[in-house]
Amino acid sequence: MACCWGEYQVSVDGISGQREWRPLIYRKCTDVLWLILFFLFWAGLMFITGYAVTAGAAERLVFGYDSYGNVCGRKNTYIQGAPLSGQDMTNKKHVFFLNSCSLEIKNLKINSVALCVSSCPQEQLNSLEDIQLFAKNNGSSLCIYNVNISSYTLNPKASELCPTLPVSPSKSFPLFNRCVPQNPECYSQFVSILINVVNEVDVFHRILSGIMAGRDTVIGLSVLALAFSLIMVLTFRFITTLLVHIFITLVVFGLLFVSGVLWWLYYDYTNDPSIELETEKENVKFLLGFAIISTIITMVLLSLIFVLRKRIQLTIQLFWVANKIISRVPSLLFQPLWTFLILIFFWVFWVAVLLSLGTAGSAQVISGGQVQYKILSGIRYMWWYHLVGLIWTSEFILACQQMTIAGAVVTCYFNRNKSSLPRHLILSSISVLFCYHQGTVVKGSFLITIVRIPRIILIYLYDALKEKHVYTTTAINGTNFCTSAKDALFILAKNSANIAFINCFGDFIIFLGKVFVVCFTVFGGLMAFNYHHEFHVWVVPLLLVALFACLVAHSFLSVFEVVMDALFFCFAIDMETNDGSPEKPYFMDQELLSFVNHSTKLTEWEKNRKQKTPQNNEDGTELQPMVRREQRRCDEDIK
């Protein structure tokens, strides 16, 4: 492997001059400072991770904890100065308040002592004897941990160490596992206090609670998004006219159905008089926003589908051309799988750190050996830093995939003998990426990160960069990001109309594929989350699922997108640097030229190019050339 400041030279004569628009002649490390900056940024992420792991406890959000710092349903560690901490609560999964019928709240703290118990009392307990009998029969002690069951009726301080009598019958509530009293009077007061506590907790912690409570559903929906993405990959790989019509029909149905369900849920929520929790009110706001955005997207996409419906056959031919490259390099289809696994690992890591960060704080022992957790004031800055890390690293991972695919397509295109390609194209492309161009990918992903956050303001910059073309240029010339962007814009400025005309239909169908994955994943999420939503900000986990589904779909379907973009960008370079003569033959094959001539009237473009002064360009590897005679024959066949 070359060092960061090393250079790689593969020319036979050892000349270090760079050959324009011909791959793998001379390489050196590009954008090294950006790579160093990325390493420093990740050093900051590792510091935040270390702090979150040592100071956080995400389980406290959902499983609940007692007044002594023990998380219910978990084995706990000892807290210095709290003698009743550090207990094994594996079998005690419910939170029970000693005076559940007379709760009061002050500074987000409930005045009652909370204990972890194995089960909530199902019947009213009127005396200490009843509490003792309940403990013996059910194995659930309702008094302070250091009071022995046999001494419940003998201890003179039993009135302080055991629950206030009478103990109302209670049931465990699904969220937070609280024992909620069933007596109407106690229930009303208990729920009122709990509502105040939930409403006083900041939005961030309510969102974290929703994510933790619905973690199993989120994982299941993520697997569903993966399955839909694989279905779309197979559809595009073996595309036919019938499959395209079925696919478009399903997309239209999905868009209309999801929009309708969102509006129905919003109407159902707004007409529910029992909504009191702040989480439910936030769900209503999120639902309204989702419904409006979904409706607008549906109307726009339906209009585009109607306008482009007559171009379906051209789109199918475009995918056939792209699939020809994939058939030559079958390992391209496996590249998204590795990207997906890396993204899964990173996202699990990111969410775990986020949850730990949300509960990070120092344990403070107060009177009576009880424990409180104090959150540090600077923790919110860490949240924002962590969010930037999510976007930048995700973009970096996806950019590495784009660079790898572009490198393989470039090598395949600029090899004149298409039937005899170099072995292990993907591994070779990955090797070049990690040896020389990580800095370029880091810089490109950072710029896209900056664009994605205020996307509305900087949308022009995002369109101008065309990062996939930049990565293709780097794969060809081995230049840094800015130089590659300048060279790519030069080629695109001359041929943007032709490339855009060819790619727009394919990009639109690929985009519909992503919409298909997101729509049906969100529909599954709506059905799953809507059953238990009282204390959940469940719309936010649903948004997280939608973003993850979009990311997975983009990871898998971008194979076709990058292949088409790289293929036709190489085509534009081929037309710019060669003229089809025996001296400067094209690298393209007849099928590609036939398709482009048929779809963009390339004959007029060629006529304009003949008037230009020929430039001296180097030939590529001498293999089977394509000369003007073959091109004229191809044009005659089309006519």
XYZ file of C-alpha atoms in Angstrom:
639
model
C 0.000 0.000 0.000
C 1.267 3.457 -0.872
C 1.873 5.900 1.916
C -0.311 8.975 2.282
C 2.193 11.150 0.412
C 3.339 8.413 -1.981
C 2.865 8.252 -5.723
C 2.007 5.302 -7.908
C 3.471 4.897 -11.383
C 2.465 2.174 -13.812
C 3.770 3.459 -17.131
C 6.308 1.200 -18.778
C 8.866 3.919 -19.411
C 8.610 5.313 -15.889
C 7.489 8.745 -17.058
C 5.513 10.496 -14.347
C 3.424 12.644 -16.646
C -0.319 12.212 -16.317
C -2.247 10.988 -19.336
C -5.513 12.833 -19.889
C -8.757 10.797 -19.740
C -7.032 7.432 -19.646
C -7.213 5.431 -16.407
C -4.454 3.956 -14.270
C -1.450 5.635 -15.862
C -0.207 7.692 -12.930
C -1.662 8.089 -9.458
C -0.889 9.879 -6.239
C -2.740 10.417 -2.970
C -5.423 13.083 -3.318
C -6.977 15.444 -0.738
C -4.816 14.117 2.099
C -5.644 17.056 4.397
C -9.331 16.171 4.198
C -8.531 12.607 5.168
C -6.623 13.871 8.214
C -9.594 16.137 9.074
C -11.922 13.116 8.881
C -9.695 11.167 11.253
C -9.712 14.096 13.702
C -13.499 14.323 13.443
C -13.817 10.633 14.256
C -11.478 11.098 17.202
C -14.095 13.521 18.540
C -16.827 10.923 17.914
C -14.825 8.344 19.840
C -14.534 10.775 22.772
C -18.310 11.273 22.759
C -18.801 7.508 22.518
C -16.546 6.893 25.501
C -18.358 9.520 27.551
C -21.801 8.167 26.549
C -20.853 4.588 27.434
C -19.423 5.483 30.837
C -22.040 8.063 31.856
C -25.198 6.907 30.043
C -27.843 4.244 30.603
C -30.388 4.125 27.798
C -32.330 1.383 29.601
C -33.460 3.894 32.207
C -35.617 5.581 29.558
C -37.875 2.619 28.956
C -37.490 -0.051 31.609
C -37.686 2.411 34.474
C -35.558 2.500 37.625
C -36.113 2.645 41.347
C -35.164 5.348 43.817
C -31.789 3.690 44.464
C -30.428 3.763 40.913
C -31.349 0.181 39.966
C -32.763 -0.348 36.451
C -35.698 -2.743 36.604
C -35.269 -5.989 34.689
C -31.462 -5.650 34.596
C -28.409 -6.556 36.655
C -26.998 -3.340 38.108
C -23.649 -2.057 39.337
C -23.046 -0.640 42.782
C -23.106 3.155 43.289
C -20.798 4.447 45.986
C -22.780 5.798 48.930
C -26.053 4.073 47.931
C -26.213 0.799 49.926
C -29.334 -0.481 48.144
C -27.908 0.016 44.637
C -26.172 -2.610 42.507
C -28.861 -5.278 42.891
C -29.829 -7.972 40.412
C -33.273 -6.936 39.161
C -33.460 -9.412 36.284
C -36.754 -10.864 37.554
C -38.120 -7.576 38.876
C -39.335 -5.775 35.748
C -42.061 -3.501 37.141
C -41.833 -0.113 38.903
C -44.011 0.182 42.007
C -44.595 3.399 44.013
C -45.100 3.065 47.773
C -47.781 5.768 47.885
C -49.264 5.486 44.393
C -52.563 7.085 45.475
C -51.014 10.300 46.795
C -48.257 11.188 44.357
C -46.844 14.686 44.027
C -44.319 16.070 41.551
C -41.570 18.622 42.089
C -38.766 19.476 39.618
C -39.651 16.455 37.465
C -39.289 14.190 40.518
C -42.068 12.147 42.068
C -42.114 12.351 45.863
C -42.778 8.648 46.360
C -40.142 5.950 46.783
C -40.065 3.678 43.711
C -39.148 -0.013 43.862
C -38.563 -2.743 41.302
C -41.013 -5.603 41.854
C -41.599 -8.901 40.084
C -45.372 -8.382 39.806
C -47.981 -5.735 40.568
C -50.657 -6.515 43.190
C -53.808 -7.700 41.411
C -56.067 -7.308 44.463
C -56.407 -4.646 47.131
C -54.104 -5.185 50.133
C -55.585 -3.784 53.350
C -52.953 -4.736 55.943
C -49.297 -5.612 56.406
C -50.371 -9.239 56.711
C -51.878 -9.006 53.221
C -48.631 -7.489 51.881
C -46.640 -10.260 53.566
C -48.924 -12.971 52.159
C -48.704 -11.418 48.681
C -44.885 -11.440 48.889
C -44.810 -15.111 49.932
C -47.297 -16.264 47.304
C -46.007 -14.200 44.359
C -42.369 -13.634 45.295
C -42.906 -9.897 44.919
C -41.727 -7.797 47.868
C -43.518 -4.437 48.074
C -41.422 -3.047 50.950
C -37.930 -1.549 50.926
C -35.308 -4.102 49.852
C -33.523 -4.355 53.227
C -36.718 -5.352 55.062
C -37.075 -9.105 55.410
C -40.456 -10.562 54.411
C -40.860 -12.333 57.736
C -40.513 -9.035 59.647
C -43.142 -7.036 57.728
C -45.572 -7.239 60.640
C -42.911 -6.875 63.329
C -40.872 -3.904 62.151
C -41.877 -0.707 64.013
C -41.006 1.397 60.928
C -43.117 -0.705 58.612
C -45.401 2.247 57.853
C -42.404 4.125 56.350
C -40.716 1.170 54.683
C -43.822 -0.452 53.159
C -46.557 0.936 50.861
C -49.284 3.186 52.202
C -52.393 1.222 53.129
C -54.651 0.261 51.573
C -52.684 -0.776 48.463
C -54.867 -0.365 45.405
C -54.942 -3.199 42.837
C -52.757 -2.298 39.866
C -51.642 -3.443 36.457
C -48.355 -2.921 34.667
C -48.581 -0.275 31.976
C -46.957 -1.273 28.614
C -44.530 1.659 28.559
C -42.087 2.267 31.416
C -43.530 -0.861 33.137
C -45.219 1.219 35.856
C -47.724 -0.412 38.191
C -50.790 1.737 37.536
C -53.497 1.620 40.274
C -56.917 0.467 39.076
C -58.935 2.226 41.777
C -60.744 5.082 39.921
C -59.682 7.752 42.393
C -56.037 6.613 42.545
C -55.918 5.987 38.804
C -57.039 9.526 37.981
C -54.395 11.109 40.211
C -51.651 8.694 39.129
C -52.263 9.264 35.408
C -52.441 13.026 35.938
C -49.021 13.010 37.623
C -47.540 10.714 34.973
C -48.883 12.941 32.180
C -47.248 15.970 33.816
C -43.935 14.117 34.081
C -44.009 13.019 30.429
C -45.036 16.489 29.245
C -42.257 18.145 31.233
C -39.565 15.891 29.776
C -37.894 17.574 26.778
C -38.707 16.462 23.236
C -35.331 14.811 22.707
C -35.801 12.399 25.600
C -39.374 11.616 24.568
C -38.082 10.776 21.097
C -35.389 8.533 22.560
C -38.028 6.821 24.671
C -40.121 6.188 21.573
C -37.151 4.722 19.716
C -36.251 2.404 22.580
C -39.833 1.295 23.118
C -40.294 0.482 19.431
C -36.830 -0.919 18.818
C -38.093 -4.378 17.832
C -40.509 -2.875 15.321
C -37.775 -0.634 13.904
C -35.503 -3.655 13.385
C -38.297 -5.624 11.724
C -39.160 -2.753 9.378
C -35.488 -2.351 8.471
C -35.376 -6.004 7.411
C -38.563 -5.387 5.392
C -36.854 -2.453 3.627
C -33.935 -4.744 2.778
C -36.314 -7.325 1.282
C -38.059 -4.690 -0.858
C -34.679 -3.357 -2.040
C -33.577 -6.831 -3.141
C -36.865 -7.226 -5.034
C -36.191 -3.960 -6.867
C -32.628 -5.034 -7.730
C -33.961 -8.240 -9.313
C -36.648 -6.243 -11.134
C -34.118 -3.868 -12.690
C -31.646 -6.674 -13.433
C -34.181 -8.714 -15.412
C -36.353 -5.831 -16.535
C -39.151 -6.296 -19.074
C -42.073 -4.185 -20.257
C -44.525 -6.187 -18.133
C -42.393 -5.821 -15.001
C -42.136 -2.057 -15.501
C -45.920 -1.700 -15.831
C -46.520 -3.824 -12.721
C -43.881 -1.858 -10.828
C -45.346 1.550 -11.780
C -48.841 0.347 -10.848
C -47.617 -0.705 -7.404
C -45.835 2.631 -6.910
C -49.006 4.576 -7.782
C -51.057 2.379 -5.453
C -48.485 2.757 -2.665
C -48.340 6.552 -2.958
C -52.111 6.963 -2.904
C -52.619 4.445 -0.110
C -49.916 5.829 2.211
C -51.161 9.405 1.710
C -54.723 8.280 2.427
C -53.720 6.393 5.588
C -51.767 9.415 6.885
C -54.743 11.733 6.396
C -57.088 9.167 7.996
C -54.820 8.839 11.053
C -54.595 12.633 11.353
C -58.396 12.927 11.222
C -58.749 10.130 13.778
C -56.300 11.818 16.177
C -57.785 15.311 15.892
C -61.261 13.980 16.683
C -60.107 12.045 19.752
C -61.111 14.072 22.858
C -58.950 11.952 25.177
C -55.619 13.302 23.896
C -53.775 14.832 26.847
C -50.183 13.692 26.580
C -47.672 15.958 24.885
C -46.401 12.918 22.957
C -49.835 12.421 21.401
C -50.010 16.099 20.448
C -46.594 15.816 18.828
C -47.784 12.750 16.931
C -50.643 14.831 15.531
C -48.243 17.569 14.391
C -45.890 15.070 12.774
C -48.789 13.271 11.087
C -50.043 16.522 9.571
C -46.576 17.313 8.240
C -46.130 13.809 6.850
C -49.570 13.871 5.243
C -48.929 17.205 3.507
C -45.470 16.203 2.267
C -46.715 12.785 1.124
C -49.610 14.367 -0.778
C -47.343 16.854 -2.552
C -44.841 14.134 -3.498
C -47.685 11.919 -4.722
C -49.114 14.657 -6.964
C -45.717 15.517 -8.440
C -44.751 11.897 -9.098
C -48.118 11.028 -10.615
C -47.752 14.000 -12.959
C -44.253 12.897 -13.988
C -45.401 9.304 -14.498
C -48.179 10.549 -16.789
C -45.788 12.755 -18.802
C -43.080 10.081 -19.180
C -45.371 7.094 -19.717
C -44.517 6.962 -23.458
C -40.792 6.614 -22.732
C -41.050 3.240 -21.018
C -39.573 1.297 -23.931
C -36.603 3.670 -24.124
C -36.067 3.223 -20.391
C -36.034 -0.553 -20.766
C -33.378 -0.288 -23.495
C -31.344 1.964 -21.206
C -31.405 -0.658 -18.459
C -30.414 -3.326 -20.969
C -27.314 -1.277 -21.830
C -26.470 -0.877 -18.126
C -27.139 -4.572 -17.467
C -24.642 -5.450 -20.191
C -21.908 -3.826 -18.099
C -23.206 -5.616 -14.989
C -23.173 -8.959 -16.830
C -19.495 -8.376 -17.635
C -18.754 -7.525 -13.996
C -21.331 -9.567 -11.985
C -19.653 -8.715 -8.702
C -21.103 -5.197 -9.043
C -24.401 -6.549 -7.717
C -22.724 -7.794 -4.521
C -21.103 -4.439 -3.761
C -24.289 -2.940 -2.185
C -24.512 -5.910 0.176
C -21.177 -5.029 1.771
C -22.191 -1.386 1.877
C -25.459 -2.348 3.556
C -23.709 -4.430 6.215
C -21.285 -1.592 6.956
C -24.172 0.899 7.155
C -26.104 -1.413 9.483
C -23.100 -1.727 11.767
C -22.566 2.034 11.789
C -26.244 2.885 12.333
C -26.553 0.419 15.225
C -23.431 1.952 16.739
C -24.780 5.485 16.168
C -28.207 4.788 17.695
C -26.640 3.010 20.685
C -24.389 6.006 21.357
C -27.328 8.383 20.873
C -29.444 6.539 23.421
C -26.578 6.414 25.893
C -25.856 10.091 25.274
C -29.484 10.972 25.957
C -29.244 9.472 29.446
C -25.678 10.516 30.183
C -25.307 12.076 33.580
C -23.610 11.655 36.917
C -25.279 9.720 39.737
C -25.731 11.796 42.883
C -26.603 10.191 46.210
C -29.143 12.179 48.248
C -30.712 11.639 51.664
C -31.759 8.128 52.585
C -29.277 6.553 50.165
C -31.448 7.421 47.180
C -29.940 8.266 43.775
C -30.612 11.060 41.280
C -29.008 11.588 37.853
C -27.794 15.048 36.873
C -27.422 15.749 33.144
C -24.518 17.990 32.182
C -25.326 21.289 30.461
C -22.979 20.765 27.486
C -24.521 17.478 26.434
C -26.696 19.085 23.723
C -23.628 20.185 21.752
C -22.564 16.562 21.669
C -25.960 15.641 20.159
C -25.400 18.009 17.217
C -21.839 16.783 16.712
C -23.161 13.223 16.752
C -25.816 14.116 14.146
C -23.214 15.573 11.773
C -21.216 12.381 12.255
C -24.221 10.325 11.148
C -24.698 12.254 7.899
C -21.019 12.636 7.016
C -20.070 9.019 7.716
C -23.136 7.667 5.895
C -22.297 9.820 2.876
C -18.677 8.653 3.067
C -19.713 4.989 3.025
C -22.057 5.543 0.072
C -19.413 7.605 -1.738
C -16.913 4.756 -1.361
C -19.425 2.482 -3.067
C -19.923 4.998 -5.890
C -16.179 5.378 -6.361
C -15.692 1.603 -6.411
C -18.427 1.041 -8.997
C -17.249 3.980 -11.113
C -13.693 2.625 -11.113
C -14.876 -0.796 -12.299
C -17.052 0.732 -15.057
C -14.205 2.975 -16.212
C -11.798 0.042 -16.480
C -14.412 -1.982 -18.338
C -15.279 0.856 -20.744
C -11.729 1.845 -21.660
C -10.711 -1.734 -22.414
C -11.148 -2.300 -26.146
C -11.472 -6.067 -25.808
C -14.719 -6.287 -23.846
C -14.580 -10.070 -23.750
C -11.201 -10.124 -21.994
C -11.448 -7.862 -18.954
C -8.904 -7.715 -16.122
C -9.657 -10.062 -13.237
C -11.007 -8.848 -9.888
C -12.151 -5.434 -11.129
C -14.005 -4.655 -7.896
C -11.063 -5.556 -5.652
C -8.730 -3.542 -7.849
C -11.070 -0.543 -7.698
C -11.343 -0.832 -3.897
C -7.559 -1.046 -3.629
C -7.086 2.149 -5.663
C -9.735 3.908 -3.584
C -8.224 3.079 -0.196
C -4.618 3.574 -1.292
C -4.979 6.921 -3.043
C -8.419 8.537 -3.052
C -9.955 8.292 0.439
C -9.332 11.992 0.921
C -11.284 12.823 -2.233
C -14.219 10.711 -1.049
C -14.056 12.351 2.398
C -14.113 15.822 0.851
C -16.951 14.943 -1.499
C -19.046 13.385 1.276
C -18.401 16.404 3.521
C -19.591 18.838 0.839
C -22.698 16.743 0.293
C -23.248 16.714 4.072
C -23.083 20.507 4.154
C -25.569 20.562 1.279
C -28.002 18.066 2.770
C -28.491 19.953 6.032
C -29.684 23.246 4.446
C -30.613 21.510 1.175
C -33.179 24.074 0.074
C -30.640 26.898 0.257
C -27.741 25.077 -1.384
C -29.600 22.899 -3.891
C -27.798 24.541 -6.795
C -24.392 23.583 -5.405
C -25.542 19.993 -5.003
C -26.626 19.835 -8.644
C -23.447 21.524 -9.820
C -21.095 19.148 -8.043
C -22.597 15.959 -9.532
C -20.435 13.960 -7.167
C -20.801 10.700 -9.085
C -19.195 12.316 -12.148
C -16.481 13.743 -9.924
C -15.699 10.269 -8.581
C -15.693 8.866 -12.126
C -13.209 11.553 -13.174
C -11.003 10.745 -10.175
C -11.167 7.044 -11.091
C -9.938 7.915 -14.604
C -7.357 10.628 -14.017
C -6.430 10.156 -10.352
C -6.939 13.875 -9.659
C -8.192 15.498 -6.447
C -11.796 16.500 -5.853
C -11.664 20.097 -7.074
C -9.657 19.262 -10.201
C -11.978 16.365 -10.985
C -15.015 18.601 -10.463
C -13.594 21.172 -12.879
C -12.815 18.527 -15.525
C -16.216 16.888 -15.090
C -18.018 20.216 -15.444
C -16.032 20.873 -18.630
C -17.237 17.613 -20.174
C -20.781 18.069 -18.892
C -20.945 21.644 -20.199
C -20.361 20.351 -23.731
C -22.538 17.265 -23.506
C -24.993 17.908 -20.654
C -28.049 17.945 -22.914
C -27.224 14.567 -24.449
C -26.282 12.904 -21.150
C -29.266 14.400 -19.317
C -31.662 13.297 -22.072
C -30.379 9.734 -21.887
C -30.147 9.442 -18.103
C -33.294 11.255 -17.016
C -35.640 8.350 -17.754
C -33.447 5.768 -16.066
C -32.871 8.004 -13.030
C -36.609 8.564 -12.736
C -37.394 4.834 -12.753
C -34.641 4.235 -10.168
C -36.107 7.027 -8.045
C -39.521 5.349 -8.295
C -37.826 2.171 -7.071
C -36.657 4.022 -3.972
C -40.157 5.470 -3.506
C -41.578 1.939 -3.759
C -39.303 0.681 -0.974
C -40.009 3.667 1.296
C -43.791 3.649 0.677
C -44.391 0.028 1.533
C -41.971 0.117 4.478
C -43.751 3.198 5.886
C -47.095 1.491 5.361
C -45.887 -1.470 7.429
C -44.647 0.977 10.068
C -48.002 2.772 10.215
C -49.762 -0.499 10.883
C -47.207 -1.597 13.500
C -46.716 1.647 15.444
C -50.336 2.729 15.595
C -51.325 -0.029 18.026
C -49.304 1.168 21.046
C -48.839 4.898 20.780
C -50.102 6.477 23.989
C -46.717 7.442 25.445
C -44.619 7.092 22.284
C -43.483 9.773 19.915
C -43.972 6.944 17.425
C -43.988 9.156 14.339
C -40.303 9.949 14.911
C -39.211 6.279 14.952
C -41.342 5.909 11.824
C -39.407 8.766 10.242
C -36.180 7.025 11.255
C -37.436 3.850 9.546
C -38.351 5.841 6.417
C -34.874 7.398 6.290
C -33.250 4.017 6.792
C -35.433 2.481 4.053
C -34.422 5.307 1.721
C -30.767 4.759 2.583
C -30.974 1.001 2.006
C -32.837 1.453 -1.281
C -30.279 4.035 -2.389
C -27.420 1.733 -1.427
C -28.746 -1.152 -3.544
C -30.309 0.693 -6.480
C -27.417 3.136 -6.848
C -25.538 0.297 -8.587
C -27.674 0.873 -11.665
C -27.585 4.644 -11.208
C -23.792 4.846 -10.921
C -23.271 2.350 -13.743
C -25.457 4.415 -16.103
C -23.944 7.732 -15.040
C -20.372 6.435 -15.324
C -21.106 4.653 -18.613
C -22.525 7.691 -20.373
C -19.961 10.021 -18.847
C -17.273 7.757 -20.317
C -19.233 7.870 -23.568
C -19.090 11.686 -23.553
C -15.323 11.548 -22.901
C -14.945 9.012 -25.708
C -16.757 11.296 -28.146
C -14.714 14.277 -26.980
C -11.304 12.648 -27.338
C -11.868 10.299 -30.299
C -13.554 10.603 -33.688
C -14.072 6.984 -34.796
C -11.274 7.014 -37.340
C -8.724 4.173 -37.600
C -6.209 6.497 -35.941
C -8.507 7.390 -33.038
C -11.161 4.695 -32.731
C -13.950 4.786 -30.181
C -13.848 2.629 -27.062
C -17.634 2.071 -27.141
C -19.273 -0.925 -28.750
C -21.848 -0.814 -31.521
C -24.807 -1.503 -29.252
C -24.099 1.516 -27.066
C -23.591 3.810 -30.051
C -26.778 2.512 -31.676
C -28.760 3.223 -28.527
C -27.392 6.747 -28.149
C -27.889 7.556 -31.832
C -31.448 6.365 -31.662
C -32.303 8.255 -28.471
C -30.455 11.575 -28.884
C -29.962 12.027 -32.648
C -26.218 11.770 -32.246
C -25.669 12.314 -35.991
C -26.162 16.087 -35.650
C -23.732 16.186 -32.723
C -21.121 14.326 -34.791
C -21.576 16.772 -37.676
C -20.821 19.693 -35.381
C -17.764 17.934 -33.954
C -16.256 17.374 -37.438
C -15.913 21.118 -37.789
C -13.614 21.277 -34.750
C -9.828 21.204 -35.071
C -8.583 17.699 -34.219
C -6.665 17.483 -30.951
C -3.711 15.260 -30.259
C -4.836 12.619 -27.819
C -3.169 9.410 -26.829
C -4.579 6.113 -27.914
C -5.691 3.532 -25.404
C -4.798 -0.117 -25.288
C -4.612 -1.432 -28.844
C -7.385 -3.909 -29.241
C -10.391 -4.263 -31.512
C -11.152 -0.713 -32.758
C -14.419 0.754 -33.938
C -13.925 2.779 -37.140
C -16.135 5.163 -39.051
C -17.232 2.452 -41.492
C -18.754 0.440 -38.642
C -20.393 3.563 -37.307
C -21.951 4.380 -40.686
C -23.203 0.814 -40.954
C -24.738 1.150 -37.510
C -26.429 4.420 -38.493
C -27.819 2.830 -41.651
C -29.282 -0.027 -39.591
C -31.034 2.448 -37.336
C -32.489 4.325 -40.314
